Amino acid sequence: MRRERKQEMETQIFSPDEIEKAALIIKRGGLVAMPTETVYGLAADALNPEAVAAIFKAKGRPMDNPLIVHISELEQIYGLVSEFPEKARILAEKFWPGPLTVILPKSEVIPDEVSAGLTTVAVRFPSNPIARRLISLSCPLAAPSANLSGSPSPTNARHVYDDMKNRIDAIIDGGECDVGVESTVITLAEDPPRLLRPGGITPEQLREAIGEVIIDDAVFNPLKADRAAPSPGMKYKHYSPRADVVLLRGDINRFTDYVNSHSDKDTAALCYDEDIKELRCEHISIGRAHDYNTQAHRLFTALRTADERGFKKVYAHCPGTSGVELAIYNRIIRAAGFEVIEL
Ligand code: TXA
Ligand code: MG
């Protein structure tokens, strides 16, 4: 008697000059991880409900968490949304292509699988040339970050492979992502607009372009039990390594004193370069204390490194909350499950 062997999908790795092959996979309804300037995305044809459903399955993502649709030229957005207000036009002109996602009322072509039943859709025009070429050779792409649901977003092809090996058709290896944290998400489906997720485009830049912007409370705090999530992704555990992350708020001396007196071999400090000479324990630096772009660029790799090196506890130096630091703060405080010690 012959037994059916379960066919496991073998994930192919493509170089950037094999984008045509990746585009064919997308057009046939498959899943391809692509580099963007923020993090790697797990892409499928945004208008193919089965392909979109396969994204949720591969990531283990709850079906009520909607996806961003990626475009490669501004004109594509007009078919995806039912309104394109003046403030959206200004933001698109100023920040696209780039790490900004806008939420607008959706048009009827957007499958419910993409918008998770909401009446809005998130749209982003990435600047990464590989992502743009993949979109122009195929179609608008639904793409969440290409990590298993809950773990830190991938900023290189190896991170994607570690999470998604044999769960997706292919990965395009485009090297390290530039920004390193996911795009800024702002909803323009209401006025004044509201920032739902901080990223490489800062609240200061948004306000300079369009005036008042509200920062949603969920950027800083755990979602209150009685409040519906404005962005469903906010209610899920995020960016967490297996290690227990604790944020310490205080200057260099207090930070290094605390860590030195509370660490053992299973503990690491997630710190700045300037902390290192004072530390007497294992450490992973994310860059110089005021070099916020480098910190954003290295943060998710640092969280993955903590697990690879087997640390059980990570004491992280708490960032500030203005400019790009707000994006770093938002990710790290979620990784810490909002556990902060004031020094
Ligand atoms: O930089 C990025 O944005 C990356 C790259 C791949 O483009 N993508 C990304 O996607 O981070 P994802 O799915 O990991 O995060 C999208 C976030 C989620 O928190 C989701 O809940 C929210 O955007 N979102 C998507 N559509 C929304 C909508 N219509 N209303 C409110 N929030 C929405
Ligand atoms: Mg994500």
Coordinates of C-alpha atoms in Angstrom, one line a residue, residues 56-268:
F56 CA -2.6 34.8 7.6
K57 CA -2.1 31.1 7.7
A58 CA 1.7 31.3 7.0
K59 CA 2.2 33.9 9.8
G60 CA -0.3 32.4 12.3
R61 CA -1.9 35.9 12.2
P62 CA -5.3 36.5 13.7
M63 CA -7.8 37.1 10.9
D64 CA -9.1 40.3 12.4
N65 CA -5.8 42.1 11.9
P66 CA -5.9 43.9 8.6
L67 CA -3.0 44.2 6.0
I68 CA -1.3 47.1 4.3
V69 CA -1.7 47.3 0.5
H70 CA 1.6 48.3 -1.2
I71 CA 1.6 50.3 -4.5
S72 CA 4.4 51.3 -6.9
E73 CA 2.9 54.5 -8.3
L74 CA 0.6 57.0 -6.8
E75 CA -2.2 56.5 -9.5
Q76 CA -2.8 53.0 -8.1
I77 CA -4.3 54.4 -4.9
Y78 CA -7.3 55.9 -6.6
G79 CA -8.7 52.4 -7.4
L80 CA -8.2 51.2 -3.9
V81 CA -9.8 53.9 -1.8
S82 CA -13.2 55.6 -2.1
E83 CA -12.0 59.0 -0.9
F84 CA -8.6 60.8 -1.3
P85 CA -8.8 63.9 0.9
E86 CA -6.5 67.0 0.6
K87 CA -4.4 65.9 3.6
A88 CA -3.7 62.5 2.0
R89 CA -2.6 64.3 -1.1
I90 CA -0.2 66.4 0.8
L91 CA 1.3 63.5 2.8
A92 CA 1.6 61.4 -0.4
E93 CA 3.4 64.3 -2.2
K94 CA 5.8 64.9 0.7
F95 CA 6.6 61.4 2.1
W96 CA 5.9 58.9 -0.8
P97 CA 7.6 56.8 -1.8
G98 CA 8.7 56.1 1.8
P99 CA 7.9 54.7 5.3
L100 CA 4.4 56.1 5.7
T101 CA 1.1 54.2 5.6
V102 CA -2.2 56.0 5.3
I103 CA -5.6 54.6 6.2
L104 CA -8.6 55.8 4.1
P105 CA -12.1 54.6 3.3
K106 CA -11.8 51.5 1.1
S107 CA -13.2 51.0 -2.4
E108 CA -15.2 47.8 -3.2
V109 CA -12.3 46.1 -4.9
I110 CA -10.5 45.5 -1.5
P111 CA -11.3 42.0 -0.3
D112 CA -12.6 41.6 3.3
E113 CA -9.6 39.4 4.0
V114 CA -7.3 42.4 3.5
S115 CA -9.3 44.9 5.5
A116 CA -10.4 42.3 8.1
G117 CA -14.0 43.5 7.8
L118 CA -13.2 47.2 8.4
T119 CA -14.5 49.9 6.0
T120 CA -11.0 51.3 5.6
V121 CA -7.8 50.2 3.9
A122 CA -4.2 50.9 4.7
V123 CA -2.0 51.9 1.7
R124 CA 1.7 52.4 1.4
F125 CA 4.1 53.3 -1.4
P126 CA 7.5 51.9 -0.4
S127 CA 10.7 53.4 -1.7
N128 CA 12.7 50.2 -1.9
P129 CA 13.4 49.6 -5.6
I130 CA 13.0 45.8 -5.3
A131 CA 9.6 46.1 -3.7
R132 CA 8.6 48.7 -6.3
R133 CA 9.7 46.5 -9.2
L134 CA 7.9 43.4 -7.8
I135 CA 4.7 45.5 -7.6
S136 CA 5.1 46.9 -11.1
L137 CA 5.7 43.4 -12.5
S138 CA 2.7 42.0 -10.8
C139 CA 0.0 44.0 -9.0
P140 CA -0.7 45.9 -5.7
L141 CA 0.5 43.7 -2.9
A142 CA -0.9 43.0 0.5
A143 CA 2.0 42.6 2.9
P144 CA 2.4 42.4 6.6
S145 CA 5.8 42.1 8.2
A146 CA 7.3 38.7 7.2
N147 CA 7.7 37.3 10.7
L148 CA 5.7 34.7 12.6
S149 CA 2.9 36.6 14.4
G150 CA 4.2 38.0 17.7
S151 CA 7.9 37.9 17.0
P152 CA 10.2 40.8 16.0
S153 CA 9.8 42.0 12.4
P154 CA 12.5 40.7 10.0
T155 CA 15.1 43.2 8.8
N156 CA 17.1 40.8 6.7
A157 CA 16.5 37.7 4.6
R158 CA 17.9 35.4 7.2
H159 CA 15.4 36.6 9.8
V160 CA 12.6 35.8 7.3
Y161 CA 14.0 32.4 6.6
D162 CA 14.3 31.5 10.3
D163 CA 10.6 32.3 10.8
M164 CA 9.1 31.3 7.4
K165 CA 11.2 28.4 6.1
N166 CA 9.0 26.0 4.1
R167 CA 5.8 28.1 4.9
I168 CA 6.1 30.4 1.9
D169 CA 7.1 30.1 -1.8
A170 CA 10.1 32.4 -2.0
I171 CA 12.2 35.2 -0.4
I172 CA 13.9 37.9 -2.4
D173 CA 17.2 38.6 -0.6
G174 CA 17.7 42.4 -0.8
G175 CA 20.1 42.7 2.1
E176 CA 19.5 44.7 5.3
C177 CA 16.5 47.0 5.5
D178 CA 17.4 50.6 5.8
V179 CA 14.9 52.1 8.4
G180 CA 14.6 48.9 10.5
V181 CA 11.2 49.6 12.1
E182 CA 7.8 49.4 10.4
S183 CA 6.2 52.3 8.7
T184 CA 4.4 55.1 10.4
V185 CA 0.6 54.5 10.3
I186 CA -1.8 57.4 10.3
T187 CA -5.5 57.3 9.7
L188 CA -7.1 60.0 7.5
A189 CA -10.5 58.3 7.7
E190 CA -11.2 60.8 10.5
D191 CA -10.3 64.5 11.1
P192 CA -8.0 65.5 12.8
P193 CA -5.9 62.6 11.6
R194 CA -4.6 60.1 14.2
L195 CA -1.2 58.5 14.4
L196 CA -1.7 54.8 15.1
R197 CA 1.9 53.5 14.9
P198 CA 5.0 55.7 15.0
G199 CA 7.8 55.0 12.5
G200 CA 10.5 56.6 10.4
I201 CA 8.2 59.5 9.5
T202 CA 7.8 61.4 12.8
P203 CA 4.8 63.1 14.4
E204 CA 6.7 66.4 14.1
Q205 CA 7.1 65.9 10.3
L206 CA 3.4 65.0 9.9
R207 CA 2.3 68.1 11.9
E208 CA 4.5 70.3 9.8
A209 CA 2.8 69.0 6.7
I210 CA -0.9 68.8 7.7
G211 CA -1.3 70.6 11.1
E212 CA -3.0 68.8 14.0
V213 CA -2.3 65.1 14.4
I214 CA -3.5 63.2 17.4
I215 CA -1.3 60.5 18.8
D216 CA -3.4 57.5 19.7
D217 CA -3.1 56.5 23.4
A218 CA -2.2 52.9 22.3
V219 CA 1.1 54.2 21.1
F220 CA 2.2 54.7 24.7
N221 CA -0.1 52.5 26.8
P222 CA -1.6 49.0 26.8
L223 CA -5.0 49.1 25.2
K224 CA -7.7 49.7 27.8
A225 CA -10.0 46.7 28.2
D226 CA -13.1 48.7 27.4
R227 CA -11.8 50.2 24.2
A228 CA -12.0 48.7 20.7
A229 CA -8.6 48.7 19.0
P230 CA -8.3 51.6 16.6
S231 CA -5.7 49.5 14.8
P232 CA -6.4 45.8 15.5
G233 CA -2.6 45.0 15.5
M234 CA -2.3 47.0 18.8
K235 CA -4.2 44.5 20.8
Y236 CA -1.8 41.6 20.1
K237 CA 1.5 40.8 21.8
H238 CA 4.3 42.1 19.6
Y239 CA 8.0 42.2 18.9
S240 CA 8.7 39.8 21.7
P241 CA 11.8 37.7 22.0
R242 CA 11.5 34.7 24.3
A243 CA 13.7 36.5 26.8
D244 CA 11.9 38.6 29.4
V245 CA 12.5 42.3 28.5
V246 CA 12.4 44.9 31.2
L247 CA 12.7 48.7 30.5
L248 CA 14.8 50.8 32.8
R249 CA 14.2 54.5 32.8
G250 CA 17.2 56.6 34.0
D251 CA 20.5 58.2 33.0
I252 CA 23.6 56.2 32.1
N253 CA 24.9 55.9 35.7
R254 CA 21.6 54.7 37.1
F255 CA 21.1 52.3 34.2
T256 CA 24.6 50.7 34.4
D257 CA 24.5 50.6 38.3
Y258 CA 21.1 48.8 38.2
V259 CA 22.1 46.3 35.6
N260 CA 25.5 45.6 37.2
S261 CA 23.9 44.8 40.5
H262 CA 20.9 42.7 39.1
S263 CA 22.5 40.6 36.4
D264 CA 23.8 37.0 36.2
K265 CA 25.0 34.9 33.2
D266 CA 21.5 34.7 31.7
T267 CA 21.1 38.4 31.6
A268 CA 22.0 41.0 29.0

